[in-house]
Amino acid sequence: MGRIIILFISSCLLVGISFSPMFSIIREFWIDKKVTERYEIHQAYQEYSSDSHLDVQELIIDNKNIKIREEQTGRKAPLPYWEENENIEPEDIVKIHFLINDKEISKPDEIWLSNEDKGSRYFSWLDIFNVHDLKTGEKQIKIIQRLTGMTSITEPMEDMKWKIITIRGDGKVSEKILDYSYRSDDPLAVQLINFATISPMSMGYYSNITHVYPTYFFPLFYPVFTALFGLILLIIVLILLYKRHK
């Protein structure tokens, strides 16, 4: 009986320490699967450019003329940490206006224009998508804009915010501000932000556990192996108890 108690305690400890990270991992993969299966997503400007980043200021999508206008502020952005040693000129800070059929649809917010050769003028700040909801059949245009600058890797992600403008097929426009801390409220927006690379780092829906750099220890040994081994020990305990009372 002593051996069974030791095995039971060991299994409970292993399952206990593995439960929270395993639950987070499974939840992240499950939500990502549901979003991927439901929505068909394409960058709206691909027919205008061979690049994978927005670098045009006027598009026509489903008979809707979408324009991006820049309002100069006369200010320069601080150099982010990844450009400090690259001899790059400080970037211009501009206010971005969005217009549909020459009608402004949102309050202008600031972005830092990119001066790098790679990427595009709006790299890491702005992207536009065609989104097809395969469940309802509805087609929408989504404009995603990062609202928070970042110059240091030590700055907390909790301060990040994004503007999300939705243009429906009938031309109606809605807008929301998504805070990093409440990103789980809009899984589609999280996937669009990651796809557009307009976040300093890739992020999950509730947790970033599936976006950390994998090692042999995590997640292979912990929590996957520890959870499986704990469950195996628990099964062995149940078998031994069954045989003992048979």
PDB file of C-alpha atoms in Angstrom:
ATOM      1  CA  MET A   1       0.000   0.000   0.000  1.00  0.00           C
ATOM      2  CA  GLY A   2       2.929   2.327   0.715  1.00  0.00           C
ATOM      3  CA  ARG A   3       4.117   2.060  -2.886  1.00  0.00           C
ATOM      4  CA  ILE A   4       0.662   3.009  -4.172  1.00  0.00           C
ATOM      5  CA  ILE A   5       0.558   6.068  -1.900  1.00  0.00           C
ATOM      6  CA  ILE A   6       3.997   7.206  -3.136  1.00  0.00           C
ATOM      7  CA  LEU A   7       2.959   6.743  -6.772  1.00  0.00           C
ATOM      8  CA  PHE A   8      -0.316   8.598  -6.144  1.00  0.00           C
ATOM      9  CA  ILE A   9       1.407  11.546  -4.474  1.00  0.00           C
ATOM     10  CA  SER A  10       4.027  11.676  -7.264  1.00  0.00           C
ATOM     11  CA  SER A  11       1.350  11.631  -9.963  1.00  0.00           C
ATOM     12  CA  CYS A  12      -0.614  14.398  -8.229  1.00  0.00           C
ATOM     13  CA  LEU A  13       2.506  16.554  -7.909  1.00  0.00           C
ATOM     14  CA  LEU A  14       3.462  16.124 -11.571  1.00  0.00           C
ATOM     15  CA  VAL A  15      -0.054  16.762 -12.849  1.00  0.00           C
ATOM     16  CA  GLY A  16      -0.477  19.663 -10.427  1.00  0.00           C
ATOM     17  CA  ILE A  17       2.644  21.553 -11.515  1.00  0.00           C
ATOM     18  CA  SER A  18       1.863  20.871 -15.191  1.00  0.00           C
ATOM     19  CA  PHE A  19      -1.848  21.684 -15.220  1.00  0.00           C
ATOM     20  CA  SER A  20      -1.708  25.477 -15.549  1.00  0.00           C
ATOM     21  CA  PRO A  21       0.843  25.717 -18.422  1.00  0.00           C
ATOM     22  CA  MET A  22      -0.730  22.745 -20.240  1.00  0.00           C
ATOM     23  CA  PHE A  23      -4.163  24.339 -19.964  1.00  0.00           C
ATOM     24  CA  SER A  24      -2.762  27.625 -21.349  1.00  0.00           C
ATOM     25  CA  ILE A  25      -1.040  25.863 -24.254  1.00  0.00           C
ATOM     26  CA  ILE A  26      -4.123  23.827 -25.194  1.00  0.00           C
ATOM     27  CA  ARG A  27      -6.363  26.906 -24.932  1.00  0.00           C
ATOM     28  CA  GLU A  28      -4.082  28.946 -27.208  1.00  0.00           C
ATOM     29  CA  PHE A  29      -3.963  26.241 -29.893  1.00  0.00           C
ATOM     30  CA  TRP A  30      -7.720  25.679 -29.651  1.00  0.00           C
ATOM     31  CA  ILE A  31      -8.606  29.369 -30.074  1.00  0.00           C
ATOM     32  CA  ASP A  32      -6.120  29.747 -32.928  1.00  0.00           C
ATOM     33  CA  LYS A  33      -7.651  26.725 -34.667  1.00  0.00           C
ATOM     34  CA  LYS A  34     -11.179  28.126 -34.316  1.00  0.00           C
ATOM     35  CA  VAL A  35     -10.182  31.560 -35.671  1.00  0.00           C
ATOM     36  CA  THR A  36      -8.226  30.051 -38.573  1.00  0.00           C
ATOM     37  CA  GLU A  37     -11.107  27.771 -39.536  1.00  0.00           C
ATOM     38  CA  ARG A  38     -13.697  30.546 -39.389  1.00  0.00           C
ATOM     39  CA  TYR A  39     -11.979  33.438 -41.174  1.00  0.00           C
ATOM     40  CA  GLU A  40     -10.294  33.725 -44.551  1.00  0.00           C
ATOM     41  CA  ILE A  41      -7.770  36.565 -44.348  1.00  0.00           C
ATOM     42  CA  HIS A  42      -5.860  38.338 -47.117  1.00  0.00           C
ATOM     43  CA  GLN A  43      -3.827  41.529 -47.105  1.00  0.00           C
ATOM     44  CA  ALA A  44      -5.938  43.963 -49.097  1.00  0.00           C
ATOM     45  CA  TYR A  45      -3.132  45.565 -51.080  1.00  0.00           C
ATOM     46  CA  GLN A  46      -1.365  42.505 -52.496  1.00  0.00           C
ATOM     47  CA  GLU A  47      -2.591  43.254 -56.016  1.00  0.00           C
ATOM     48  CA  TYR A  48      -0.976  46.714 -55.755  1.00  0.00           C
ATOM     49  CA  SER A  49       2.448  45.595 -54.608  1.00  0.00           C
ATOM     50  CA  SER A  50       4.622  42.492 -54.541  1.00  0.00           C
ATOM     51  CA  ASP A  51       5.765  43.340 -51.024  1.00  0.00           C
ATOM     52  CA  SER A  52       4.131  41.841 -47.950  1.00  0.00           C
ATOM     53  CA  HIS A  53       3.811  45.243 -46.240  1.00  0.00           C
ATOM     54  CA  LEU A  54       1.499  48.156 -46.915  1.00  0.00           C
ATOM     55  CA  ASP A  55       3.295  50.726 -49.063  1.00  0.00           C
ATOM     56  CA  VAL A  56       0.486  52.377 -51.004  1.00  0.00           C
ATOM     57  CA  GLN A  57      -1.750  55.276 -50.010  1.00  0.00           C
ATOM     58  CA  GLU A  58      -4.803  54.540 -52.116  1.00  0.00           C
ATOM     59  CA  LEU A  59      -6.680  51.312 -52.737  1.00  0.00           C
ATOM     60  CA  ILE A  60      -9.986  50.340 -54.329  1.00  0.00           C
ATOM     61  CA  ILE A  61     -11.615  47.393 -52.563  1.00  0.00           C
ATOM     62  CA  ASP A  62     -15.159  46.268 -53.427  1.00  0.00           C
ATOM     63  CA  ASN A  63     -15.895  49.648 -55.057  1.00  0.00           C
ATOM     64  CA  LYS A  64     -14.688  51.473 -51.957  1.00  0.00           C
ATOM     65  CA  ASN A  65     -11.913  53.998 -52.485  1.00  0.00           C
ATOM     66  CA  ILE A  66      -9.674  53.891 -49.421  1.00  0.00           C
ATOM     67  CA  LYS A  67      -7.082  56.636 -48.989  1.00  0.00           C
ATOM     68  CA  ILE A  68      -4.349  57.177 -46.422  1.00  0.00           C
ATOM     69  CA  ARG A  69      -3.299  60.768 -45.905  1.00  0.00           C
ATOM     70  CA  GLU A  70      -0.378  61.952 -43.834  1.00  0.00           C
ATOM     71  CA  GLU A  71      -0.481  65.112 -41.742  1.00  0.00           C
ATOM     72  CA  GLN A  72       2.996  66.341 -40.883  1.00  0.00           C
ATOM     73  CA  THR A  73       3.646  67.200 -37.239  1.00  0.00           C
ATOM     74  CA  GLY A  74       7.161  68.557 -37.708  1.00  0.00           C
ATOM     75  CA  ARG A  75       8.451  66.210 -35.024  1.00  0.00           C
ATOM     76  CA  LYS A  76      10.927  63.359 -35.152  1.00  0.00           C
ATOM     77  CA  ALA A  77      10.498  60.041 -33.392  1.00  0.00           C
ATOM     78  CA  PRO A  78      13.090  58.736 -30.922  1.00  0.00           C
ATOM     79  CA  LEU A  79      15.249  56.001 -32.374  1.00  0.00           C
ATOM     80  CA  PRO A  80      14.170  52.555 -31.171  1.00  0.00           C
ATOM     81  CA  TYR A  81      16.806  50.331 -29.624  1.00  0.00           C
ATOM     82  CA  TRP A  82      17.167  48.174 -32.762  1.00  0.00           C
ATOM     83  CA  GLU A  83      18.163  51.197 -34.911  1.00  0.00           C
ATOM     84  CA  GLU A  84      20.567  52.984 -32.564  1.00  0.00           C
ATOM     85  CA  ASN A  85      23.662  51.396 -34.129  1.00  0.00           C
ATOM     86  CA  GLU A  86      22.458  51.340 -37.760  1.00  0.00           C
ATOM     87  CA  ASN A  87      23.184  54.995 -38.659  1.00  0.00           C
ATOM     88  CA  ILE A  88      19.524  55.633 -39.522  1.00  0.00           C
ATOM     89  CA  GLU A  89      17.979  59.101 -39.483  1.00  0.00           C
ATOM     90  CA  PRO A  90      15.179  59.671 -36.948  1.00  0.00           C
ATOM     91  CA  GLU A  91      11.739  58.921 -38.362  1.00  0.00           C
ATOM     92  CA  ASP A  92       9.045  61.517 -39.050  1.00  0.00           C
ATOM     93  CA  ILE A  93       5.998  61.532 -36.803  1.00  0.00           C
ATOM     94  CA  VAL A  94       2.807  62.004 -38.827  1.00  0.00           C
ATOM     95  CA  LYS A  95      -0.893  61.816 -38.159  1.00  0.00           C
ATOM     96  CA  ILE A  96      -2.675  59.274 -40.325  1.00  0.00           C
ATOM     97  CA  HIS A  97      -6.088  60.071 -41.807  1.00  0.00           C
ATOM     98  CA  PHE A  98      -8.287  57.317 -43.279  1.00  0.00           C
ATOM     99  CA  LEU A  99     -10.844  58.225 -45.946  1.00  0.00           C
ATOM    100  CA  ILE A 100     -13.450  56.163 -47.763  1.00  0.00           C
ATOM    101  CA  ASN A 101     -14.741  57.720 -50.967  1.00  0.00           C
ATOM    102  CA  ASP A 102     -13.118  60.974 -49.753  1.00  0.00           C
ATOM    103  CA  LYS A 103     -14.980  60.911 -46.423  1.00  0.00           C
ATOM    104  CA  GLU A 104     -12.862  60.755 -43.278  1.00  0.00           C
ATOM    105  CA  ILE A 105     -13.842  57.798 -41.097  1.00  0.00           C
ATOM    106  CA  SER A 106     -11.652  58.118 -38.006  1.00  0.00           C
ATOM    107  CA  LYS A 107      -9.859  60.570 -35.765  1.00  0.00           C
ATOM    108  CA  PRO A 108      -6.229  60.819 -36.911  1.00  0.00           C
ATOM    109  CA  ASP A 109      -3.588  59.210 -34.700  1.00  0.00           C
ATOM    110  CA  GLU A 110       0.189  59.425 -34.854  1.00  0.00           C
ATOM    111  CA  ILE A 111       2.583  56.867 -36.280  1.00  0.00           C
ATOM    112  CA  TRP A 112       6.329  56.892 -36.854  1.00  0.00           C
ATOM    113  CA  LEU A 113       7.215  56.540 -40.515  1.00  0.00           C
ATOM    114  CA  SER A 114       9.863  53.994 -41.364  1.00  0.00           C
ATOM    115  CA  ASN A 115      13.173  55.117 -42.895  1.00  0.00           C
ATOM    116  CA  GLU A 116      14.560  51.607 -43.274  1.00  0.00           C
ATOM    117  CA  ASP A 117      15.205  50.000 -46.636  1.00  0.00           C
ATOM    118  CA  LYS A 118      13.396  46.836 -45.535  1.00  0.00           C
ATOM    119  CA  GLY A 119       9.669  46.760 -44.977  1.00  0.00           C
ATOM    120  CA  SER A 120       7.650  49.784 -46.051  1.00  0.00           C
ATOM    121  CA  ARG A 121       6.706  53.327 -45.101  1.00  0.00           C
ATOM    122  CA  TYR A 122       4.186  52.063 -42.546  1.00  0.00           C
ATOM    123  CA  PHE A 123       6.147  49.011 -41.460  1.00  0.00           C
ATOM    124  CA  SER A 124       5.117  47.711 -38.012  1.00  0.00           C
ATOM    125  CA  TRP A 125       2.425  50.386 -37.624  1.00  0.00           C
ATOM    126  CA  LEU A 126      -0.365  49.793 -40.119  1.00  0.00           C
ATOM    127  CA  ASP A 127      -2.018  47.092 -42.209  1.00  0.00           C
ATOM    128  CA  ILE A 128      -5.261  46.525 -44.139  1.00  0.00           C
ATOM    129  CA  PHE A 129      -7.025  43.176 -44.577  1.00  0.00           C
ATOM    130  CA  ASN A 130      -9.898  41.612 -46.454  1.00  0.00           C
ATOM    131  CA  VAL A 131     -11.668  39.309 -44.007  1.00  0.00           C
ATOM    132  CA  HIS A 132     -14.256  36.737 -45.061  1.00  0.00           C
ATOM    133  CA  ASP A 133     -16.308  35.208 -42.256  1.00  0.00           C
ATOM    134  CA  LEU A 134     -16.879  31.679 -43.541  1.00  0.00           C
ATOM    135  CA  LYS A 135     -19.553  31.064 -40.893  1.00  0.00           C
ATOM    136  CA  THR A 136     -21.826  34.012 -41.736  1.00  0.00           C
ATOM    137  CA  GLY A 137     -20.605  34.715 -45.265  1.00  0.00           C
ATOM    138  CA  GLU A 138     -19.946  38.374 -44.374  1.00  0.00           C
ATOM    139  CA  LYS A 139     -16.995  40.152 -45.961  1.00  0.00           C
ATOM    140  CA  GLN A 140     -15.278  43.049 -44.213  1.00  0.00           C
ATOM    141  CA  ILE A 141     -12.276  45.310 -44.571  1.00  0.00           C
ATOM    142  CA  LYS A 142     -10.169  45.637 -41.429  1.00  0.00           C
ATOM    143  CA  ILE A 143      -7.710  48.495 -40.898  1.00  0.00           C
ATOM    144  CA  ILE A 144      -5.324  47.817 -38.002  1.00  0.00           C
ATOM    145  CA  GLN A 145      -3.130  50.608 -36.613  1.00  0.00           C
ATOM    146  CA  ARG A 146      -0.727  50.437 -33.706  1.00  0.00           C
ATOM    147  CA  LEU A 147      -1.219  53.416 -31.390  1.00  0.00           C
ATOM    148  CA  THR A 148       1.736  52.949 -29.048  1.00  0.00           C
ATOM    149  CA  GLY A 149       5.379  53.662 -29.830  1.00  0.00           C
ATOM    150  CA  MET A 150       8.150  51.467 -28.479  1.00  0.00           C
ATOM    151  CA  THR A 151      11.823  52.343 -28.239  1.00  0.00           C
ATOM    152  CA  SER A 152      13.080  49.796 -25.726  1.00  0.00           C
ATOM    153  CA  ILE A 153      12.679  46.048 -25.370  1.00  0.00           C
ATOM    154  CA  THR A 154      12.111  46.584 -21.647  1.00  0.00           C
ATOM    155  CA  GLU A 155       8.885  48.529 -22.196  1.00  0.00           C
ATOM    156  CA  PRO A 156       5.892  46.475 -21.018  1.00  0.00           C
ATOM    157  CA  MET A 157       3.535  44.999 -23.578  1.00  0.00           C
ATOM    158  CA  GLU A 158       0.694  45.895 -21.198  1.00  0.00           C
ATOM    159  CA  ASP A 159       0.916  49.484 -22.488  1.00  0.00           C
ATOM    160  CA  MET A 160       0.252  48.493 -26.109  1.00  0.00           C
ATOM    161  CA  LYS A 161      -2.932  49.596 -27.894  1.00  0.00           C
ATOM    162  CA  TRP A 162      -4.282  49.196 -31.421  1.00  0.00           C
ATOM    163  CA  LYS A 163      -7.035  50.900 -33.391  1.00  0.00           C
ATOM    164  CA  ILE A 164      -9.287  48.534 -35.335  1.00  0.00           C
ATOM    165  CA  ILE A 165     -11.530  50.011 -38.048  1.00  0.00           C
ATOM    166  CA  THR A 166     -14.108  47.661 -39.571  1.00  0.00           C
ATOM    167  CA  ILE A 167     -15.726  48.483 -42.921  1.00  0.00           C
ATOM    168  CA  ARG A 168     -18.699  46.294 -43.714  1.00  0.00           C
ATOM    169  CA  GLY A 169     -19.931  45.332 -47.142  1.00  0.00           C
ATOM    170  CA  ASP A 170     -22.760  47.885 -46.941  1.00  0.00           C
ATOM    171  CA  GLY A 171     -20.248  50.654 -46.212  1.00  0.00           C
ATOM    172  CA  LYS A 172     -20.977  51.025 -42.498  1.00  0.00           C
ATOM    173  CA  VAL A 173     -17.895  51.760 -40.414  1.00  0.00           C
ATOM    174  CA  SER A 174     -17.163  50.879 -36.784  1.00  0.00           C
ATOM    175  CA  GLU A 175     -14.075  51.449 -34.686  1.00  0.00           C
ATOM    176  CA  LYS A 176     -12.656  50.062 -31.458  1.00  0.00           C
ATOM    177  CA  ILE A 177      -9.490  50.405 -29.428  1.00  0.00           C
ATOM    178  CA  LEU A 178      -7.965  47.110 -28.346  1.00  0.00           C
ATOM    179  CA  ASP A 179      -5.800  47.106 -25.227  1.00  0.00           C
ATOM    180  CA  TYR A 180      -3.185  44.403 -24.832  1.00  0.00           C
ATOM    181  CA  SER A 181      -4.633  43.426 -21.446  1.00  0.00           C
ATOM    182  CA  TYR A 182      -8.060  42.816 -23.029  1.00  0.00           C
ATOM    183  CA  ARG A 183      -6.916  41.222 -26.279  1.00  0.00           C
ATOM    184  CA  SER A 184      -8.749  37.976 -25.493  1.00  0.00           C
ATOM    185  CA  ASP A 185     -12.000  39.876 -26.184  1.00  0.00           C
ATOM    186  CA  ASP A 186     -11.175  39.880 -29.915  1.00  0.00           C
ATOM    187  CA  PRO A 187      -9.278  36.761 -31.080  1.00  0.00           C
ATOM    188  CA  LEU A 188      -9.593  37.790 -34.742  1.00  0.00           C
ATOM    189  CA  ALA A 189      -7.846  41.098 -34.015  1.00  0.00           C
ATOM    190  CA  VAL A 190      -5.022  39.260 -32.244  1.00  0.00           C
ATOM    191  CA  GLN A 191      -4.477  37.063 -35.293  1.00  0.00           C
ATOM    192  CA  LEU A 192      -4.526  40.090 -37.615  1.00  0.00           C
ATOM    193  CA  ILE A 193      -2.044  41.990 -35.438  1.00  0.00           C
ATOM    194  CA  ASN A 194       0.324  39.023 -35.408  1.00  0.00           C
ATOM    195  CA  PHE A 195      -0.060  38.485 -39.149  1.00  0.00           C
ATOM    196  CA  ALA A 196       0.648  42.163 -39.807  1.00  0.00           C
ATOM    197  CA  THR A 197       3.640  42.217 -37.423  1.00  0.00           C
ATOM    198  CA  ILE A 198       2.407  45.467 -35.868  1.00  0.00           C
ATOM    199  CA  SER A 199       3.250  44.323 -32.377  1.00  0.00           C
ATOM    200  CA  PRO A 200       6.776  44.460 -30.935  1.00  0.00           C
ATOM    201  CA  MET A 201       6.475  40.713 -30.394  1.00  0.00           C
ATOM    202  CA  SER A 202       4.077  37.960 -31.352  1.00  0.00           C
ATOM    203  CA  MET A 203       1.351  37.460 -28.773  1.00  0.00           C
ATOM    204  CA  GLY A 204      -1.227  34.899 -27.746  1.00  0.00           C
ATOM    205  CA  TYR A 205      -4.931  35.298 -27.095  1.00  0.00           C
ATOM    206  CA  TYR A 206      -4.765  34.944 -23.307  1.00  0.00           C
ATOM    207  CA  SER A 207      -1.123  34.035 -22.710  1.00  0.00           C
ATOM    208  CA  ASN A 208       2.106  34.283 -24.714  1.00  0.00           C
ATOM    209  CA  ILE A 209       3.151  30.802 -23.627  1.00  0.00           C
ATOM    210  CA  THR A 210       3.066  29.421 -27.187  1.00  0.00           C
ATOM    211  CA  HIS A 211       5.212  32.303 -28.486  1.00  0.00           C
ATOM    212  CA  VAL A 212       8.261  31.862 -26.270  1.00  0.00           C
ATOM    213  CA  TYR A 213      11.456  30.455 -27.727  1.00  0.00           C
ATOM    214  CA  PRO A 214      11.264  26.652 -27.247  1.00  0.00           C
ATOM    215  CA  THR A 215      14.006  24.708 -25.476  1.00  0.00           C
ATOM    216  CA  TYR A 216      14.459  21.064 -24.500  1.00  0.00           C
ATOM    217  CA  PHE A 217      13.203  21.907 -21.031  1.00  0.00           C
ATOM    218  CA  PHE A 218      10.184  23.994 -22.077  1.00  0.00           C
ATOM    219  CA  PRO A 219       7.766  22.893 -23.334  1.00  0.00           C
ATOM    220  CA  LEU A 220       9.008  19.377 -24.194  1.00  0.00           C
ATOM    221  CA  PHE A 221      10.066  18.271 -20.704  1.00  0.00           C
ATOM    222  CA  TYR A 222       7.887  20.703 -18.783  1.00  0.00           C
ATOM    223  CA  PRO A 223       4.932  20.709 -18.986  1.00  0.00           C
ATOM    224  CA  VAL A 224       4.319  18.082 -21.726  1.00  0.00           C
ATOM    225  CA  PHE A 225       6.471  15.220 -20.393  1.00  0.00           C
ATOM    226  CA  THR A 226       5.709  15.933 -16.737  1.00  0.00           C
ATOM    227  CA  ALA A 227       1.949  15.996 -17.438  1.00  0.00           C
ATOM    228  CA  LEU A 228       2.031  12.771 -19.445  1.00  0.00           C
ATOM    229  CA  PHE A 229       4.230  10.996 -16.907  1.00  0.00           C
ATOM    230  CA  GLY A 230       1.961  12.152 -14.091  1.00  0.00           C
ATOM    231  CA  LEU A 231      -1.106  10.785 -15.923  1.00  0.00           C
ATOM    232  CA  ILE A 232       0.681   7.477 -16.577  1.00  0.00           C
ATOM    233  CA  LEU A 233       1.514   7.163 -12.872  1.00  0.00           C
ATOM    234  CA  LEU A 234      -2.113   7.911 -12.007  1.00  0.00           C
ATOM    235  CA  ILE A 235      -3.292   5.173 -14.381  1.00  0.00           C
ATOM    236  CA  ILE A 236      -0.832   2.737 -12.781  1.00  0.00           C
ATOM    237  CA  VAL A 237      -2.209   3.655  -9.342  1.00  0.00           C
ATOM    238  CA  LEU A 238      -5.774   2.991 -10.502  1.00  0.00           C
ATOM    239  CA  ILE A 239      -4.753  -0.363 -11.993  1.00  0.00           C
ATOM    240  CA  LEU A 240      -2.970  -1.394  -8.787  1.00  0.00           C
ATOM    241  CA  LEU A 241      -5.970  -0.370  -6.687  1.00  0.00           C
ATOM    242  CA  TYR A 242      -8.286  -2.320  -8.990  1.00  0.00           C
ATOM    243  CA  LYS A 243      -6.149  -5.437  -8.737  1.00  0.00           C
ATOM    244  CA  ARG A 244      -5.817  -5.017  -4.973  1.00  0.00           C
ATOM    245  CA  HIS A 245      -9.576  -4.954  -4.443  1.00  0.00           C
ATOM    246  CA  LYS A 246     -10.481  -7.508  -7.089  1.00  0.00           C
TER     247      LYS A 246
END
